[in-house]
Tab-separated table of C-alpha atoms and ligand atoms in Angstrom:
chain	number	residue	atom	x	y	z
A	1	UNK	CA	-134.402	148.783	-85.622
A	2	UNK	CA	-132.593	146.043	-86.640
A	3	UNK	CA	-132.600	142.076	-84.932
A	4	UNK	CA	-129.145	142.642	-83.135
A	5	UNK	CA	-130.511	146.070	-80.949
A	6	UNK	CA	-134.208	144.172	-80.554
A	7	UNK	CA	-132.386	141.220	-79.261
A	8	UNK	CA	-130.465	143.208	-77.228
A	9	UNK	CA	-133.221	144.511	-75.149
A	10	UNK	CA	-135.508	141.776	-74.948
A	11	UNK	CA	-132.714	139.491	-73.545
A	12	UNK	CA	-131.395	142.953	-71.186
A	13	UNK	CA	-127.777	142.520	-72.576
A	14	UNK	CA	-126.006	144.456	-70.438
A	15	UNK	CA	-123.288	143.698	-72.591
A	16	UNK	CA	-125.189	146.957	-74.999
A	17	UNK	CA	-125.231	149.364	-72.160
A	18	UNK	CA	-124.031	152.421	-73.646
A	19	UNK	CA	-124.020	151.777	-76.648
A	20	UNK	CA	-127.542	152.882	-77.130
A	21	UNK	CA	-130.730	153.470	-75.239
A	22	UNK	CA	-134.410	152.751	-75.781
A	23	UNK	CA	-137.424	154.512	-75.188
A	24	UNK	CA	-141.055	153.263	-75.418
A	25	UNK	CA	-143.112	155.902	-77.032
A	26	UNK	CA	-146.351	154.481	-74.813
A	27	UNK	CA	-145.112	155.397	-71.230
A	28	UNK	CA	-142.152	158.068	-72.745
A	29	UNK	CA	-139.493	156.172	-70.741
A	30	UNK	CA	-136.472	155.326	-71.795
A	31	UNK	CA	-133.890	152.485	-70.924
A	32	UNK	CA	-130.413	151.196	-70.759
A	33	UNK	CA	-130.457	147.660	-73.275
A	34	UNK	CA	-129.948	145.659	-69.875
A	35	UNK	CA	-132.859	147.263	-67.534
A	36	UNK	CA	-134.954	144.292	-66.039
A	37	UNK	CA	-138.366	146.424	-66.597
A	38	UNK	CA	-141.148	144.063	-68.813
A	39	UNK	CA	-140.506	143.810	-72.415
A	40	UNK	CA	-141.507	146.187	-74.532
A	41	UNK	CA	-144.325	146.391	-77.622
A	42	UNK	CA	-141.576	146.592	-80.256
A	43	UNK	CA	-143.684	149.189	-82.545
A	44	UNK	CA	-143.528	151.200	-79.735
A	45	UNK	CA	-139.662	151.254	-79.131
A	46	UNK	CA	-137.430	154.134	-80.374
A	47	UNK	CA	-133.660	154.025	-80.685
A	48	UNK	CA	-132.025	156.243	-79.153
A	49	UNK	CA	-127.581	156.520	-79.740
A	50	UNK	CA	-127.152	158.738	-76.035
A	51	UNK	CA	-129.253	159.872	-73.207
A	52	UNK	CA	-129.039	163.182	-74.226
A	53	UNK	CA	-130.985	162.896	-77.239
A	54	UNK	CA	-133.412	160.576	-75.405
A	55	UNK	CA	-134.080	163.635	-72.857
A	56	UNK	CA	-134.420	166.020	-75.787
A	57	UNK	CA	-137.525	164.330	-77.155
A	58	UNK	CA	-139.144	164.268	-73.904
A	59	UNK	CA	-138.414	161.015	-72.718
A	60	UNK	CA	-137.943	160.413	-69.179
A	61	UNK	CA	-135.619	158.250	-67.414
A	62	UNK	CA	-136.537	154.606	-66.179
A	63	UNK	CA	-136.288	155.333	-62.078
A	64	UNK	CA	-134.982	151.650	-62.321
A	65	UNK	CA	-131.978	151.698	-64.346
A	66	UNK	CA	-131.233	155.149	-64.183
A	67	UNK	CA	-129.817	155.360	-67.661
A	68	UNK	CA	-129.468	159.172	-66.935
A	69	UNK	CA	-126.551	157.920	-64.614
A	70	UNK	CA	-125.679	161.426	-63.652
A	71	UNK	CA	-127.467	162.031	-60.137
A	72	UNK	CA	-130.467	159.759	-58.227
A	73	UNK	CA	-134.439	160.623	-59.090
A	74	UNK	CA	-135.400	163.139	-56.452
A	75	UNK	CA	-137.543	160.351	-55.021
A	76	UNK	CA	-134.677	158.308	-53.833
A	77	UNK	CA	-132.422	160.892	-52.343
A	78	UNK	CA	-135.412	162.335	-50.385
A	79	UNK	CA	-135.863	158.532	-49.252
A	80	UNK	CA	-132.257	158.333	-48.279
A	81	UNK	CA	-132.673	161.727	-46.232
A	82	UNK	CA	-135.112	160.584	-44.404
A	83	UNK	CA	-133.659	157.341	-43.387
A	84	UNK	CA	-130.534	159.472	-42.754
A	85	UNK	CA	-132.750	161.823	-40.342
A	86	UNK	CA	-133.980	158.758	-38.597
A	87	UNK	CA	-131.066	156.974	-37.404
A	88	UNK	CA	-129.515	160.720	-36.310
A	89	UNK	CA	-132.340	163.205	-35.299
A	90	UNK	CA	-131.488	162.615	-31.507
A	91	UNK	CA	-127.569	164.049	-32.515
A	92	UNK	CA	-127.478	167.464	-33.220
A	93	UNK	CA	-128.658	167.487	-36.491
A	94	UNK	CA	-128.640	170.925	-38.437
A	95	UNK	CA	-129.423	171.197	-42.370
A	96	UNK	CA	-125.701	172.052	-43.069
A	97	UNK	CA	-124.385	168.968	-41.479
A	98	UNK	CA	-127.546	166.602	-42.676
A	99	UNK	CA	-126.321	168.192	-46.011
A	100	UNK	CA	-122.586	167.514	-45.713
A	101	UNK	CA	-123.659	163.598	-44.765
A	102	UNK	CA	-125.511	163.011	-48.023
A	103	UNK	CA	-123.197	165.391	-50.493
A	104	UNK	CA	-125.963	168.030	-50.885
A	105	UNK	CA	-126.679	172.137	-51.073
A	106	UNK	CA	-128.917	172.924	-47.615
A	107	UNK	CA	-131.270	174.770	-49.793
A	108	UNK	CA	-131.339	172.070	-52.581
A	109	UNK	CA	-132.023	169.692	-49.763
A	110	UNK	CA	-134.199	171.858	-48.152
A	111	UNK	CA	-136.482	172.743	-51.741
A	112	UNK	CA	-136.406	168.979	-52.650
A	113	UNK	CA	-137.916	167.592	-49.063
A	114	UNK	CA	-140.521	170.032	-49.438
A	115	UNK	CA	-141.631	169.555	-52.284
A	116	UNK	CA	-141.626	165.978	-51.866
A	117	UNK	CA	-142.500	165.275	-48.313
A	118	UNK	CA	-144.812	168.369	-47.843
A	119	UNK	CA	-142.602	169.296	-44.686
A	120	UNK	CA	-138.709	170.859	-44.819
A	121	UNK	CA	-135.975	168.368	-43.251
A	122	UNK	CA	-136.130	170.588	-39.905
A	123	UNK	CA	-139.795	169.872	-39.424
A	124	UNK	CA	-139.496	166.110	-39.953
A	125	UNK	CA	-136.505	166.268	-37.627
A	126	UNK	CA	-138.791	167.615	-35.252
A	127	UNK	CA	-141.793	165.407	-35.495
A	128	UNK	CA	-139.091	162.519	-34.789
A	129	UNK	CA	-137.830	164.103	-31.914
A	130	UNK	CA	-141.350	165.152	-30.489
A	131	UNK	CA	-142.808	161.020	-31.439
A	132	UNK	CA	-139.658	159.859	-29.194
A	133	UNK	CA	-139.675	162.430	-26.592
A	134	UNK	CA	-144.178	161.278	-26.182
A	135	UNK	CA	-143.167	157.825	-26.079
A	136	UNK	CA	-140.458	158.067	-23.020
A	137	UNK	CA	-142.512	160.806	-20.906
A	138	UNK	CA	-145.039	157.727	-21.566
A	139	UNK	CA	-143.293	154.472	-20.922
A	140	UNK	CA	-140.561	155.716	-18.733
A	141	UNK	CA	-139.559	157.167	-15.396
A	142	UNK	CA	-136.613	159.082	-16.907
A	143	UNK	CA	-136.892	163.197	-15.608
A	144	UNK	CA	-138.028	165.585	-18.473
A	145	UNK	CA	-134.260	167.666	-18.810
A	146	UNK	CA	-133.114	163.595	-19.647
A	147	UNK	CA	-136.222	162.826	-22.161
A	148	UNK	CA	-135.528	166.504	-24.091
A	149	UNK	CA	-131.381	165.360	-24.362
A	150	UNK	CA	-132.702	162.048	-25.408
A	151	UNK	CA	-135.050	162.558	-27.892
A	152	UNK	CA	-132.199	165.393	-29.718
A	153	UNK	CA	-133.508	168.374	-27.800
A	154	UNK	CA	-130.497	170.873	-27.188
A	155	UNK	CA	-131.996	171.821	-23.968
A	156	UNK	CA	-135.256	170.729	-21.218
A	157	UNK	CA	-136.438	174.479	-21.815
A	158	UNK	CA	-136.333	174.554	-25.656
A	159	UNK	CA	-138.190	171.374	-25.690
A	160	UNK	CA	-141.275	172.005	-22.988
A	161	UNK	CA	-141.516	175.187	-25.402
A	162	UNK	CA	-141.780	173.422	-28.649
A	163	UNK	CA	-143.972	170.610	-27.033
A	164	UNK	CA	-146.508	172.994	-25.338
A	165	UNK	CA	-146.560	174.698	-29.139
A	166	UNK	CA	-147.518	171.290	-30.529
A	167	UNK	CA	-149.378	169.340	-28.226
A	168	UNK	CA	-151.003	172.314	-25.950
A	169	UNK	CA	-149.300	170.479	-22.918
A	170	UNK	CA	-146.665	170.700	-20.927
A	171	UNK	CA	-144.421	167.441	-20.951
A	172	UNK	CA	-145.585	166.723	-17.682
A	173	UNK	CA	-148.778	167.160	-18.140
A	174	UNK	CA	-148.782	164.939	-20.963
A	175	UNK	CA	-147.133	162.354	-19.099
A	176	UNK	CA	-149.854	162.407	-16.166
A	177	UNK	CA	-152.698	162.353	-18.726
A	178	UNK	CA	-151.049	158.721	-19.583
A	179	UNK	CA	-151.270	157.795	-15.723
A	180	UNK	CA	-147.574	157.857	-15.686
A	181	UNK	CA	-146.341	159.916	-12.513
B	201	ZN	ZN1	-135.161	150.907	-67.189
């Protein structure tokens, strides 16, 4: 490696990106020249003229400058599904149109979350829905058929059905165990 490339990455000259990447043989990571991660032992350091060949000797790409460029770490699009699922799981919210928001196949989406989460998109969407619908039958007055719409239920009847299945109560009798008539 000469001074020039060395230079280049201890000073993150983003002025090299693309022009080659580096990969530190210690944590098998590799870099764009301008990525902010901590300096690197420079025996350690390999030199690497594309991606590509970084990838083909087993190197892995930095989750922080993404020097893959091509498509965001699993990680990060599972993150951005959920916050997606959070601001919308009271809409009608299937997998195809959860998928069509973030530019995704259902089943990729639907593989990925699971694997990641330990749950597929439609159960998280339910746990939401189910955590919002407990909290109004708790701290409201509103009638169940408005709670189920509220919380992203389709209907009062699907949703005393899916609660009884996961809290072994019916709504109401949930919200009288709370002392809330
Ligand atoms: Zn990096």
């Amino acid at each position: 490696m000469n001074n020039e490339i060395w230079q280049a990455i201890i000073n993150n000259d983003a002025s090299y990106d693309g022009k080659f990447f580096y990969g530190v043989a210690t944590t098998g990571i590799f870099c764009r020249p301008s990525c902010k991660s901590r300096n690197p032992n420079k025996e350690h350091v390999r030199i690497f003229d594309s991606a590509e060949h970084a990838l083909a000797e087993q190197f892995r790409p930095c989750k922080r400058c993404k020097p893959d460029g091509k498509r965001l770490p699993d990680e990060d699009w599972v993150q951005h599904i959920v916050q997606t699922i959070e601001q919308h799981y009271h809409e009608p919210l299937s997998l195809m149109r959860l998928a069509d928001m973030l530019h995704g196949s259902p089943y990729h989406m639907h593989r990925t979350f699971k694997r990641i989460r330990g749950v597929t998109p439609a159960e998280y969407i339910q746990q939401m829905r189910l955590e919002d619908a407990k909290k109004l039958l708790t701290e409201s007055h509103l009638p169940i058929t408005e709670v189920a719409l509220q919380a992203g239920f389709s209907n009062a009847a699907y949703f005393a059905t899916v609660f009884q299945k996961k809290t072994g109560k019916s709504p109401s009798d949930f919200r009288h165990s709370f002392g809330n008539e």
